[in-house]
Amino acid sequence: MTPAAYAVLNLEAVQHNLQVVRRYAPDAKIMAVIKANGYGHGLLRIAEALQSADAFAVARVDEGVRLRKAGIKNRIAVLEGFTCVEELDALLNFKLDPVVHSFIQVEIFESRAEQDACAIWLKLDTGMNRLGFKPNEFNAVYQRLNRCSIIKRPISLMTHLANADDKQDATTLKQIRLFNETVAALGNERSIANSAGILAWQEALTDWVRPGVMLYGISPFADSTGEQLGLKPVMGLHSRLIAVKPIATGDKVGYSGTWTCIKPTTLGVVAIGYGDGYPRYAKAGTPVLVNGQRVPLIGRVSMDMITVDLETQPDAKPGDPVTLWGDGLAVEEIAICADTIPYTLVCGITQRVQIVEQRV
Ligand SMILES: *Cc1c(COP(=O)(O)O)cnc(C)c1O
């Protein structure tokens, strides 16, 4: 018996999407971003599917340690770096490359005597105002780090784009120019582009690119789907009908009775809810595929169930297959219906959802 709610992960699609990155950035090395449990797809599963990437990036030290303990040999960058000596020791033990973005990190490095033990990514803040040194701090910080015996030289350099998904916004070119001007005197390796940078900004294609969401077949842009960009969606979320019944004019459906029936129809109950990661704020009208056909969500999403209007499928019956997103229904479209971004949907799949790997 198949579980009620399951996610099918197409690992061939992950490899296809990596090739798409290579087509967009043929001269760049690829740091595949697999933080947050591989954007909800499984950290080790995705790392194995992406063995041919030049490096991986994770957010936290413990994510990198998990990859090493599983035998992953690729270079691994840790995007949030470290905040204490214990974390640096773990980075050294497991040969993980921290992003260096704060003076506390510089001081910790200066207190160490090891030789060439740690490759780093020095991060410049060119306008995101999250992590990184300001351009006016860069030269002094670079000199200090360059004198630390523990750090492997040459030091790699990076910045992060705040608004690359908006192709009209001048911020991106300003960030790229500020970064290039600040590091102009150095020939060190550089990295700028996330998925949106790779897809929309030629100027961001430097030595290393850092694709995340596009590897999972998802578009970083609000006005397109991954499929329209030549990507293949990796995750499909599925369940089935567990009840089908008539409802009458005036009946209210679900918690708080937010949806009222205005003409007699057939109601379907699907075994999926926010307890599985289906978005609680998906609006009435959000499309759901029942037997491959679109029907609208009605009423509130509850923890374990949603309700749909089966007006167009009066013969549907309990057990019939339901797709929440995947083939024929882009996760990007569901994100719009739930006032969110597709990143949160795939990241939010919960433990209860059974994973089915697919390799064709
Ligand atoms: C998450 C992240 C990426 C990948 O971003 P996508 O939009 O998923 O491609 C790249 N670089 C940094 C620093 C990140 O935090």
mmCIF file of C-alpha atoms and ligand atoms in Angstrom:
data_model
loop_
_atom_site.group_PDB
_atom_site.id
_atom_site.type_symbol
_atom_site.label_atom_id
_atom_site.label_comp_id
_atom_site.label_asym_id
_atom_site.label_seq_id
_atom_site.Cartn_x
_atom_site.Cartn_y
_atom_site.Cartn_z
ATOM 1 C CA MET A 1 0.000 0.000 0.000
ATOM 2 C CA THR A 2 1.411 3.377 -0.924
ATOM 3 C CA PRO A 3 1.402 5.991 1.839
ATOM 4 C CA ALA A 4 -1.283 8.651 1.598
ATOM 5 C CA ALA A 5 1.082 11.599 1.231
ATOM 6 C CA TYR A 6 4.343 11.125 -0.618
ATOM 7 C CA ALA A 7 6.901 13.146 -2.516
ATOM 8 C CA VAL A 8 8.483 11.752 -5.666
ATOM 9 C CA LEU A 9 12.023 13.051 -6.188
ATOM 10 C CA ASN A 10 13.360 12.784 -9.706
ATOM 11 C CA LEU A 11 17.131 12.497 -9.314
ATOM 12 C CA GLU A 12 17.730 12.381 -13.055
ATOM 13 C CA ALA A 13 16.142 15.828 -13.193
ATOM 14 C CA VAL A 14 18.704 17.108 -10.654
ATOM 15 C CA GLN A 15 21.510 16.011 -12.978
ATOM 16 C CA HIS A 16 19.743 17.551 -15.960
ATOM 17 C CA ASN A 17 19.431 20.846 -14.091
ATOM 18 C CA LEU A 18 23.158 20.795 -13.285
ATOM 19 C CA GLN A 19 23.814 20.500 -17.028
ATOM 20 C CA VAL A 20 21.554 23.512 -17.586
ATOM 21 C CA VAL A 21 23.722 25.475 -15.147
ATOM 22 C CA ARG A 22 26.780 24.418 -17.143
ATOM 23 C CA ARG A 23 25.121 25.642 -20.343
ATOM 24 C CA TYR A 24 24.424 29.077 -18.833
ATOM 25 C CA ALA A 25 27.847 29.373 -17.207
ATOM 26 C CA PRO A 26 30.157 27.228 -19.379
ATOM 27 C CA ASP A 27 33.383 28.718 -18.034
ATOM 28 C CA ALA A 28 32.490 28.739 -14.348
ATOM 29 C CA LYS A 29 33.035 26.192 -11.643
ATOM 30 C CA ILE A 30 29.816 25.161 -9.926
ATOM 31 C CA MET A 31 29.228 25.312 -6.189
ATOM 32 C CA ALA A 32 25.905 23.470 -5.808
ATOM 33 C CA VAL A 33 23.907 24.935 -2.929
ATOM 34 C CA ILE A 34 22.326 22.130 -0.906
ATOM 35 C CA LYS A 35 21.599 23.913 2.394
ATOM 36 C CA ALA A 36 18.363 23.346 4.329
ATOM 37 C CA ASN A 37 18.334 19.616 3.661
ATOM 38 C CA GLY A 38 18.930 20.154 -0.039
ATOM 39 C CA TYR A 39 16.029 22.631 -0.211
ATOM 40 C CA GLY A 40 13.851 19.960 1.382
ATOM 41 C CA HIS A 41 14.881 17.214 -1.064
ATOM 42 C CA GLY A 42 17.353 15.432 1.256
ATOM 43 C CA LEU A 43 20.920 16.594 1.886
ATOM 44 C CA LEU A 44 22.743 13.329 1.162
ATOM 45 C CA ARG A 45 20.425 12.259 -1.637
ATOM 46 C CA ILE A 46 21.049 15.520 -3.495
ATOM 47 C CA ALA A 47 24.789 15.511 -2.761
ATOM 48 C CA GLU A 48 25.009 12.029 -4.269
ATOM 49 C CA ALA A 49 23.029 13.087 -7.338
ATOM 50 C CA LEU A 50 25.350 16.090 -7.760
ATOM 51 C CA GLN A 51 28.713 14.351 -7.242
ATOM 52 C CA SER A 52 30.000 15.999 -10.413
ATOM 53 C CA ALA A 53 29.590 19.516 -8.979
ATOM 54 C CA ASP A 54 32.940 21.247 -8.355
ATOM 55 C CA ALA A 55 31.917 22.032 -4.771
ATOM 56 C CA PHE A 56 28.924 22.114 -2.452
ATOM 57 C CA ALA A 57 27.633 24.923 -0.270
ATOM 58 C CA VAL A 58 25.680 24.478 2.954
ATOM 59 C CA ALA A 59 24.585 27.104 5.456
ATOM 60 C CA ARG A 60 25.787 25.580 8.740
ATOM 61 C CA VAL A 61 28.758 23.655 10.056
ATOM 62 C CA ASP A 62 26.650 20.658 11.069
ATOM 63 C CA GLU A 63 25.321 20.289 7.528
ATOM 64 C CA GLY A 64 28.897 20.095 6.241
ATOM 65 C CA VAL A 65 29.841 17.572 8.935
ATOM 66 C CA ARG A 66 26.928 15.349 7.885
ATOM 67 C CA LEU A 67 28.158 15.390 4.295
ATOM 68 C CA ARG A 68 31.712 14.456 5.324
ATOM 69 C CA LYS A 69 30.526 11.678 7.640
ATOM 70 C CA ALA A 70 28.603 10.265 4.678
ATOM 71 C CA GLY A 71 31.822 10.195 2.669
ATOM 72 C CA ILE A 72 31.291 13.210 0.406
ATOM 73 C CA LYS A 73 34.720 14.292 -0.888
ATOM 74 C CA ASN A 74 33.900 17.479 -2.852
ATOM 75 C CA ARG A 75 34.935 20.856 -1.496
ATOM 76 C CA ILE A 76 32.242 22.182 0.841
ATOM 77 C CA ALA A 77 31.708 25.863 1.610
ATOM 78 C CA VAL A 78 29.880 26.802 4.817
ATOM 79 C CA LEU A 79 27.971 29.977 3.988
ATOM 80 C CA GLU A 80 27.383 31.194 7.545
ATOM 81 C CA GLY A 81 30.965 30.518 8.587
ATOM 82 C CA PHE A 82 31.599 30.107 12.322
ATOM 83 C CA THR A 83 31.136 32.125 15.494
ATOM 84 C CA CYS A 84 33.404 30.320 17.966
ATOM 85 C CA VAL A 85 36.584 28.287 18.274
ATOM 86 C CA GLU A 86 34.662 25.011 18.610
ATOM 87 C CA GLU A 87 32.995 25.571 15.265
ATOM 88 C CA LEU A 88 36.311 26.449 13.642
ATOM 89 C CA ASP A 89 37.792 23.233 15.029
ATOM 90 C CA ALA A 90 34.945 21.258 13.467
ATOM 91 C CA LEU A 91 35.532 23.047 10.148
ATOM 92 C CA LEU A 92 39.215 22.097 10.289
ATOM 93 C CA ASN A 93 38.565 18.489 11.325
ATOM 94 C CA PHE A 94 36.151 17.925 8.501
ATOM 95 C CA LYS A 95 37.942 20.052 5.891
ATOM 96 C CA LEU A 96 35.075 22.486 5.387
ATOM 97 C CA ASP A 97 35.656 25.953 3.896
ATOM 98 C CA PRO A 98 34.014 28.733 5.931
ATOM 99 C CA VAL A 99 32.731 31.999 4.569
ATOM 100 C CA VAL A 100 34.539 34.731 6.512
ATOM 101 C CA HIS A 101 32.319 37.737 7.089
ATOM 102 C CA SER A 102 32.968 39.136 10.569
ATOM 103 C CA PHE A 103 35.786 40.559 12.687
ATOM 104 C CA ILE A 104 35.252 37.892 15.358
ATOM 105 C CA GLN A 105 36.269 35.311 12.775
ATOM 106 C CA VAL A 106 39.365 37.309 11.800
ATOM 107 C CA GLU A 107 40.436 37.498 15.460
ATOM 108 C CA ILE A 108 39.975 33.757 15.946
ATOM 109 C CA PHE A 109 42.133 33.082 12.887
ATOM 110 C CA GLU A 110 44.821 35.447 14.201
ATOM 111 C CA SER A 111 45.020 33.470 17.425
ATOM 112 C CA ARG A 112 45.908 30.218 15.608
ATOM 113 C CA ALA A 113 49.278 28.798 14.609
ATOM 114 C CA GLU A 114 48.388 25.967 12.183
ATOM 115 C CA GLN A 115 49.834 26.098 8.663
ATOM 116 C CA ASP A 116 47.617 26.256 5.559
ATOM 117 C CA ALA A 117 44.838 24.385 7.345
ATOM 118 C CA CYS A 118 41.773 26.294 6.188
ATOM 119 C CA ALA A 119 40.549 27.435 2.768
ATOM 120 C CA ILE A 120 38.169 30.360 3.108
ATOM 121 C CA TRP A 121 35.645 32.430 1.160
ATOM 122 C CA LEU A 122 36.025 36.090 2.104
ATOM 123 C CA LYS A 123 32.658 37.768 1.777
ATOM 124 C CA LEU A 124 32.008 41.346 0.773
ATOM 125 C CA ASP A 125 28.721 43.048 1.533
ATOM 126 C CA THR A 126 27.879 44.992 -1.619
ATOM 127 C CA GLY A 127 24.357 45.953 -0.603
ATOM 128 C CA MET A 128 22.518 42.919 0.757
ATOM 129 C CA ASN A 129 23.348 44.123 4.286
ATOM 130 C CA ARG A 130 23.262 40.655 5.717
ATOM 131 C CA LEU A 131 26.709 39.032 5.943
ATOM 132 C CA GLY A 132 30.049 40.415 4.806
ATOM 133 C CA PHE A 133 32.576 43.175 5.212
ATOM 134 C CA LYS A 134 31.878 46.623 3.814
ATOM 135 C CA PRO A 135 33.970 47.651 0.809
ATOM 136 C CA ASN A 136 35.828 50.216 2.911
ATOM 137 C CA GLU A 137 36.841 47.474 5.358
ATOM 138 C CA PHE A 138 37.952 45.064 2.678
ATOM 139 C CA ASN A 139 41.615 45.956 2.160
ATOM 140 C CA ALA A 140 42.506 45.914 5.829
ATOM 141 C CA VAL A 141 40.648 42.648 6.430
ATOM 142 C CA TYR A 142 42.227 41.025 3.395
ATOM 143 C CA GLN A 143 45.722 42.013 4.598
ATOM 144 C CA ARG A 144 45.047 40.644 8.076
ATOM 145 C CA LEU A 145 43.701 37.329 6.771
ATOM 146 C CA ASN A 146 46.505 37.034 4.265
ATOM 147 C CA ARG A 147 48.994 37.152 7.161
ATOM 148 C CA CYS A 148 47.241 34.320 9.084
ATOM 149 C CA SER A 149 49.304 31.164 8.737
ATOM 150 C CA ILE A 150 46.249 28.950 9.229
ATOM 151 C CA ILE A 151 44.587 30.263 6.066
ATOM 152 C CA LYS A 152 45.335 28.702 2.705
ATOM 153 C CA ARG A 153 46.201 31.256 0.070
ATOM 154 C CA PRO A 154 45.080 32.605 -2.321
ATOM 155 C CA ILE A 155 41.876 33.546 -0.525
ATOM 156 C CA SER A 156 38.649 33.160 -2.554
ATOM 157 C CA LEU A 157 36.314 36.146 -2.756
ATOM 158 C CA MET A 158 32.529 36.330 -2.888
ATOM 159 C CA THR A 159 29.467 38.509 -2.592
ATOM 160 C CA HIS A 160 25.731 37.834 -2.686
ATOM 161 C CA LEU A 161 23.093 39.507 -4.863
ATOM 162 C CA ALA A 162 20.049 40.921 -3.088
ATOM 163 C CA ASN A 163 17.684 41.419 -5.993
ATOM 164 C CA ALA A 164 18.887 39.443 -8.988
ATOM 165 C CA ASP A 165 15.413 37.988 -9.564
ATOM 166 C CA ASP A 166 14.230 41.440 -10.680
ATOM 167 C CA LYS A 167 15.649 41.814 -14.173
ATOM 168 C CA GLN A 168 14.743 45.533 -14.307
ATOM 169 C CA ASP A 169 16.434 46.519 -11.046
ATOM 170 C CA ALA A 170 19.716 48.405 -11.363
ATOM 171 C CA THR A 171 20.819 47.217 -7.901
ATOM 172 C CA THR A 172 22.348 44.040 -9.303
ATOM 173 C CA LEU A 173 24.749 45.778 -11.691
ATOM 174 C CA LYS A 174 25.693 48.212 -8.933
ATOM 175 C CA GLN A 175 26.520 45.309 -6.632
ATOM 176 C CA ILE A 176 28.565 43.546 -9.304
ATOM 177 C CA ARG A 177 30.511 46.737 -10.128
ATOM 178 C CA LEU A 178 31.153 47.556 -6.480
ATOM 179 C CA PHE A 179 32.449 44.023 -5.879
ATOM 180 C CA ASN A 180 34.705 44.033 -8.946
ATOM 181 C CA GLU A 181 36.069 47.506 -8.138
ATOM 182 C CA THR A 182 36.770 46.589 -4.534
ATOM 183 C CA VAL A 183 38.748 43.471 -5.412
ATOM 184 C CA ALA A 184 40.164 44.820 -8.704
ATOM 185 C CA ALA A 185 43.779 44.726 -7.576
ATOM 186 C CA LEU A 186 43.577 40.996 -6.812
ATOM 187 C CA GLY A 187 43.572 38.071 -9.214
ATOM 188 C CA ASN A 188 41.894 35.770 -6.689
ATOM 189 C CA GLU A 189 38.924 33.554 -7.569
ATOM 190 C CA ARG A 190 35.556 35.305 -7.393
ATOM 191 C CA SER A 191 31.973 34.182 -6.934
ATOM 192 C CA ILE A 192 28.834 36.296 -7.335
ATOM 193 C CA ALA A 193 25.881 34.517 -8.933
ATOM 194 C CA ASN A 194 23.002 32.630 -7.320
ATOM 195 C CA SER A 195 20.405 31.046 -9.657
ATOM 196 C CA ALA A 196 18.893 34.374 -10.700
ATOM 197 C CA GLY A 197 22.366 35.769 -11.328
ATOM 198 C CA ILE A 198 23.228 32.771 -13.522
ATOM 199 C CA LEU A 199 20.016 33.006 -15.529
ATOM 200 C CA ALA A 200 19.671 36.777 -15.926
ATOM 201 C CA TRP A 201 23.007 38.525 -15.391
ATOM 202 C CA GLN A 202 25.937 37.672 -17.678
ATOM 203 C CA GLU A 203 28.054 40.124 -15.676
ATOM 204 C CA ALA A 204 27.659 37.915 -12.592
ATOM 205 C CA LEU A 205 29.278 34.875 -14.239
ATOM 206 C CA THR A 206 32.723 34.793 -12.676
ATOM 207 C CA ASP A 207 35.028 31.928 -11.657
ATOM 208 C CA TRP A 208 32.428 30.222 -9.470
ATOM 209 C CA VAL A 209 28.626 30.230 -9.640
ATOM 210 C CA ARG A 210 26.375 29.196 -6.749
ATOM 211 C CA PRO A 211 23.110 27.736 -8.069
ATOM 212 C CA GLY A 212 20.519 26.668 -5.532
ATOM 213 C CA VAL A 213 16.867 26.698 -6.454
ATOM 214 C CA MET A 214 17.417 26.065 -10.172
ATOM 215 C CA LEU A 215 19.061 22.712 -9.402
ATOM 216 C CA TYR A 216 15.704 21.626 -8.048
ATOM 217 C CA GLY A 217 14.017 22.654 -11.296
ATOM 218 C CA ILE A 218 12.490 25.804 -9.866
ATOM 219 C CA SER A 219 12.579 29.288 -11.375
ATOM 220 C CA PRO A 220 13.909 32.103 -9.164
ATOM 221 C CA PHE A 221 11.697 34.553 -11.092
ATOM 222 C CA ALA A 222 8.091 35.361 -10.271
ATOM 223 C CA ASP A 223 7.131 35.500 -13.955
ATOM 224 C CA SER A 224 8.336 32.093 -15.139
ATOM 225 C CA THR A 225 8.427 28.429 -14.208
ATOM 226 C CA GLY A 226 11.497 26.233 -14.166
ATOM 227 C CA GLU A 227 10.145 24.313 -17.124
ATOM 228 C CA GLN A 228 9.998 27.510 -19.190
ATOM 229 C CA LEU A 229 13.718 27.958 -18.446
ATOM 230 C CA GLY A 230 14.577 24.446 -19.622
ATOM 231 C CA LEU A 231 14.766 23.016 -16.099
ATOM 232 C CA LYS A 232 13.046 19.824 -14.941
ATOM 233 C CA PRO A 233 11.077 19.898 -11.685
ATOM 234 C CA VAL A 234 12.544 17.514 -9.145
ATOM 235 C CA MET A 235 9.809 17.242 -6.515
ATOM 236 C CA GLY A 236 6.237 16.081 -7.010
ATOM 237 C CA LEU A 237 3.917 16.113 -3.989
ATOM 238 C CA HIS A 238 1.082 13.610 -4.121
ATOM 239 C CA SER A 239 -1.738 12.151 -2.075
ATOM 240 C CA ARG A 240 -5.227 10.769 -2.669
ATOM 241 C CA LEU A 241 -8.883 11.402 -2.122
ATOM 242 C CA ILE A 242 -10.163 9.905 1.120
ATOM 243 C CA ALA A 243 -13.805 11.046 0.940
ATOM 244 C CA VAL A 244 -16.220 12.222 -1.761
ATOM 245 C CA LYS A 245 -19.677 13.571 -0.909
ATOM 246 C CA PRO A 246 -22.395 15.912 -2.133
ATOM 247 C CA ILE A 247 -22.770 19.309 -0.518
ATOM 248 C CA ALA A 248 -25.774 21.587 -0.684
ATOM 249 C CA THR A 249 -26.237 25.303 -1.246
ATOM 250 C CA GLY A 250 -25.487 27.197 1.960
ATOM 251 C CA ASP A 251 -23.160 24.541 3.435
ATOM 252 C CA LYS A 252 -19.924 25.926 4.828
ATOM 253 C CA VAL A 253 -16.701 23.962 4.489
ATOM 254 C CA GLY A 254 -13.812 23.605 6.899
ATOM 255 C CA TYR A 255 -12.551 25.557 9.923
ATOM 256 C CA SER A 256 -14.199 28.943 10.378
ATOM 257 C CA GLY A 257 -16.524 28.141 7.482
ATOM 258 C CA THR A 258 -14.634 30.436 5.143
ATOM 259 C CA TRP A 259 -16.148 28.851 2.005
ATOM 260 C CA THR A 260 -19.874 28.679 1.417
ATOM 261 C CA CYS A 261 -21.431 26.451 -1.226
ATOM 262 C CA ILE A 262 -23.496 28.532 -3.695
ATOM 263 C CA LYS A 263 -24.826 25.650 -5.809
ATOM 264 C CA PRO A 264 -24.984 21.917 -5.147
ATOM 265 C CA THR A 265 -21.700 20.219 -5.970
ATOM 266 C CA THR A 266 -19.433 17.324 -4.985
ATOM 267 C CA LEU A 267 -16.825 17.823 -2.295
ATOM 268 C CA GLY A 268 -13.562 15.882 -2.194
ATOM 269 C CA VAL A 269 -11.363 15.488 0.886
ATOM 270 C CA VAL A 270 -7.642 14.952 0.207
ATOM 271 C CA ALA A 271 -5.132 13.539 2.703
ATOM 272 C CA ILE A 272 -2.655 16.405 2.716
ATOM 273 C CA GLY A 273 -2.361 19.440 4.993
ATOM 274 C CA TYR A 274 0.015 21.861 6.605
ATOM 275 C CA GLY A 275 1.251 18.954 8.738
ATOM 276 C CA ASP A 276 2.785 17.645 5.518
ATOM 277 C CA GLY A 277 4.055 21.028 4.386
ATOM 278 C CA TYR A 278 1.156 22.004 2.142
ATOM 279 C CA PRO A 279 0.866 25.786 2.628
ATOM 280 C CA ARG A 280 -1.691 26.823 5.249
ATOM 281 C CA TYR A 281 -2.346 30.074 3.376
ATOM 282 C CA ALA A 282 -3.184 28.543 -0.010
ATOM 283 C CA LYS A 283 -6.262 30.472 -1.110
ATOM 284 C CA ALA A 284 -9.605 29.071 -2.235
ATOM 285 C CA GLY A 285 -9.186 28.404 -5.946
ATOM 286 C CA THR A 286 -5.611 27.106 -5.680
ATOM 287 C CA PRO A 287 -5.394 24.356 -8.330
ATOM 288 C CA VAL A 288 -5.088 20.710 -7.308
ATOM 289 C CA LEU A 289 -4.870 17.803 -9.780
ATOM 290 C CA VAL A 290 -7.396 15.032 -9.157
ATOM 291 C CA ASN A 291 -6.963 12.186 -11.651
ATOM 292 C CA GLY A 292 -4.696 14.571 -13.555
ATOM 293 C CA GLN A 293 -7.428 17.236 -13.921
ATOM 294 C CA ARG A 294 -7.447 20.630 -12.259
ATOM 295 C CA VAL A 295 -9.957 21.264 -9.510
ATOM 296 C CA PRO A 296 -10.027 24.195 -7.070
ATOM 297 C CA LEU A 297 -9.127 24.093 -3.385
ATOM 298 C CA ILE A 298 -12.017 25.280 -1.202
ATOM 299 C CA GLY A 299 -12.083 26.204 2.482
ATOM 300 C CA ARG A 300 -9.144 26.339 4.879
ATOM 301 C CA VAL A 301 -6.158 24.053 4.695
ATOM 302 C CA SER A 302 -6.131 21.992 7.887
ATOM 303 C CA MET A 303 -3.323 19.955 9.424
ATOM 304 C CA ASP A 304 -4.034 16.669 7.685
ATOM 305 C CA MET A 305 -6.587 17.444 5.009
ATOM 306 C CA ILE A 306 -7.743 19.843 2.343
ATOM 307 C CA THR A 307 -11.068 20.043 0.567
ATOM 308 C CA VAL A 308 -11.617 20.470 -3.169
ATOM 309 C CA ASP A 309 -14.638 21.157 -5.382
ATOM 310 C CA LEU A 310 -15.247 18.097 -7.604
ATOM 311 C CA GLU A 311 -17.947 19.743 -9.715
ATOM 312 C CA THR A 312 -16.065 18.747 -12.875
ATOM 313 C CA GLN A 313 -15.383 15.214 -11.581
ATOM 314 C CA PRO A 314 -18.573 13.903 -9.989
ATOM 315 C CA ASP A 315 -17.384 10.307 -10.531
ATOM 316 C CA ALA A 316 -14.139 10.710 -8.596
ATOM 317 C CA LYS A 317 -13.875 8.261 -5.694
ATOM 318 C CA PRO A 318 -11.831 7.696 -2.541
ATOM 319 C CA GLY A 319 -8.393 6.382 -3.440
ATOM 320 C CA ASP A 320 -8.105 8.441 -6.631
ATOM 321 C CA PRO A 321 -4.696 10.070 -7.094
ATOM 322 C CA VAL A 322 -4.086 13.716 -6.266
ATOM 323 C CA THR A 323 -1.107 15.908 -7.167
ATOM 324 C CA LEU A 324 -0.457 19.039 -5.130
ATOM 325 C CA TRP A 325 2.498 20.074 -7.271
ATOM 326 C CA GLY A 326 4.767 18.348 -9.762
ATOM 327 C CA ASP A 327 4.121 17.122 -13.296
ATOM 328 C CA GLY A 328 1.355 19.238 -14.793
ATOM 329 C CA LEU A 329 1.173 21.660 -11.880
ATOM 330 C CA ALA A 330 4.159 23.913 -11.254
ATOM 331 C CA VAL A 331 5.180 24.543 -7.649
ATOM 332 C CA GLU A 332 5.752 28.145 -8.775
ATOM 333 C CA GLU A 333 1.999 28.461 -9.455
ATOM 334 C CA ILE A 334 1.108 27.076 -6.029
ATOM 335 C CA ALA A 335 3.537 29.517 -4.400
ATOM 336 C CA ILE A 336 1.716 32.452 -6.006
ATOM 337 C CA CYS A 337 -1.648 31.094 -4.782
ATOM 338 C CA ALA A 338 -0.224 30.900 -1.248
ATOM 339 C CA ASP A 339 1.485 34.323 -1.297
ATOM 340 C CA THR A 340 4.884 32.760 -0.857
ATOM 341 C CA ILE A 341 7.874 31.639 -2.928
ATOM 342 C CA PRO A 342 8.459 28.092 -4.157
ATOM 343 C CA TYR A 343 11.602 27.837 -1.999
ATOM 344 C CA THR A 344 9.452 27.718 1.157
ATOM 345 C CA LEU A 345 7.178 25.029 -0.265
ATOM 346 C CA VAL A 346 9.886 22.506 -1.124
ATOM 347 C CA CYS A 347 11.881 23.321 2.042
ATOM 348 C CA GLY A 348 8.768 22.820 4.141
ATOM 349 C CA ILE A 349 7.936 19.190 3.333
ATOM 350 C CA THR A 350 7.685 17.444 6.707
ATOM 351 C CA GLN A 351 8.906 14.139 8.126
ATOM 352 C CA ARG A 352 5.514 12.541 7.648
ATOM 353 C CA VAL A 353 5.751 12.742 3.855
ATOM 354 C CA GLN A 354 7.222 9.534 2.464
ATOM 355 C CA ILE A 355 9.977 9.993 -0.068
ATOM 356 C CA VAL A 356 9.993 7.982 -3.274
ATOM 357 C CA GLU A 357 13.154 8.278 -5.354
ATOM 358 C CA GLN A 358 12.807 8.181 -9.101
ATOM 359 C CA ARG A 359 15.787 7.819 -11.427
ATOM 360 C CA VAL A 360 14.368 8.079 -14.936
HETATM 361 C C1 LIG B 1 21.117 30.241 -0.799
HETATM 362 C C2 LIG B 1 22.277 30.910 -1.415
HETATM 363 C C3 LIG B 1 22.571 30.726 -2.775
HETATM 364 C C4 LIG B 1 21.643 29.997 -3.729
HETATM 365 O O1 LIG B 1 20.534 30.827 -4.013
HETATM 366 P P1 LIG B 1 19.401 30.396 -5.051
HETATM 367 O O2 LIG B 1 18.531 31.586 -5.170
HETATM 368 O O3 LIG B 1 18.676 29.247 -4.426
HETATM 369 O O4 LIG B 1 20.089 30.008 -6.298
HETATM 370 C C5 LIG B 1 23.763 31.266 -3.250
HETATM 371 N N1 LIG B 1 24.596 31.974 -2.436
HETATM 372 C C6 LIG B 1 24.315 32.189 -1.135
HETATM 373 C C7 LIG B 1 25.260 32.983 -0.306
HETATM 374 C C8 LIG B 1 23.146 31.689 -0.590
HETATM 375 O O5 LIG B 1 22.862 31.923 0.698
#
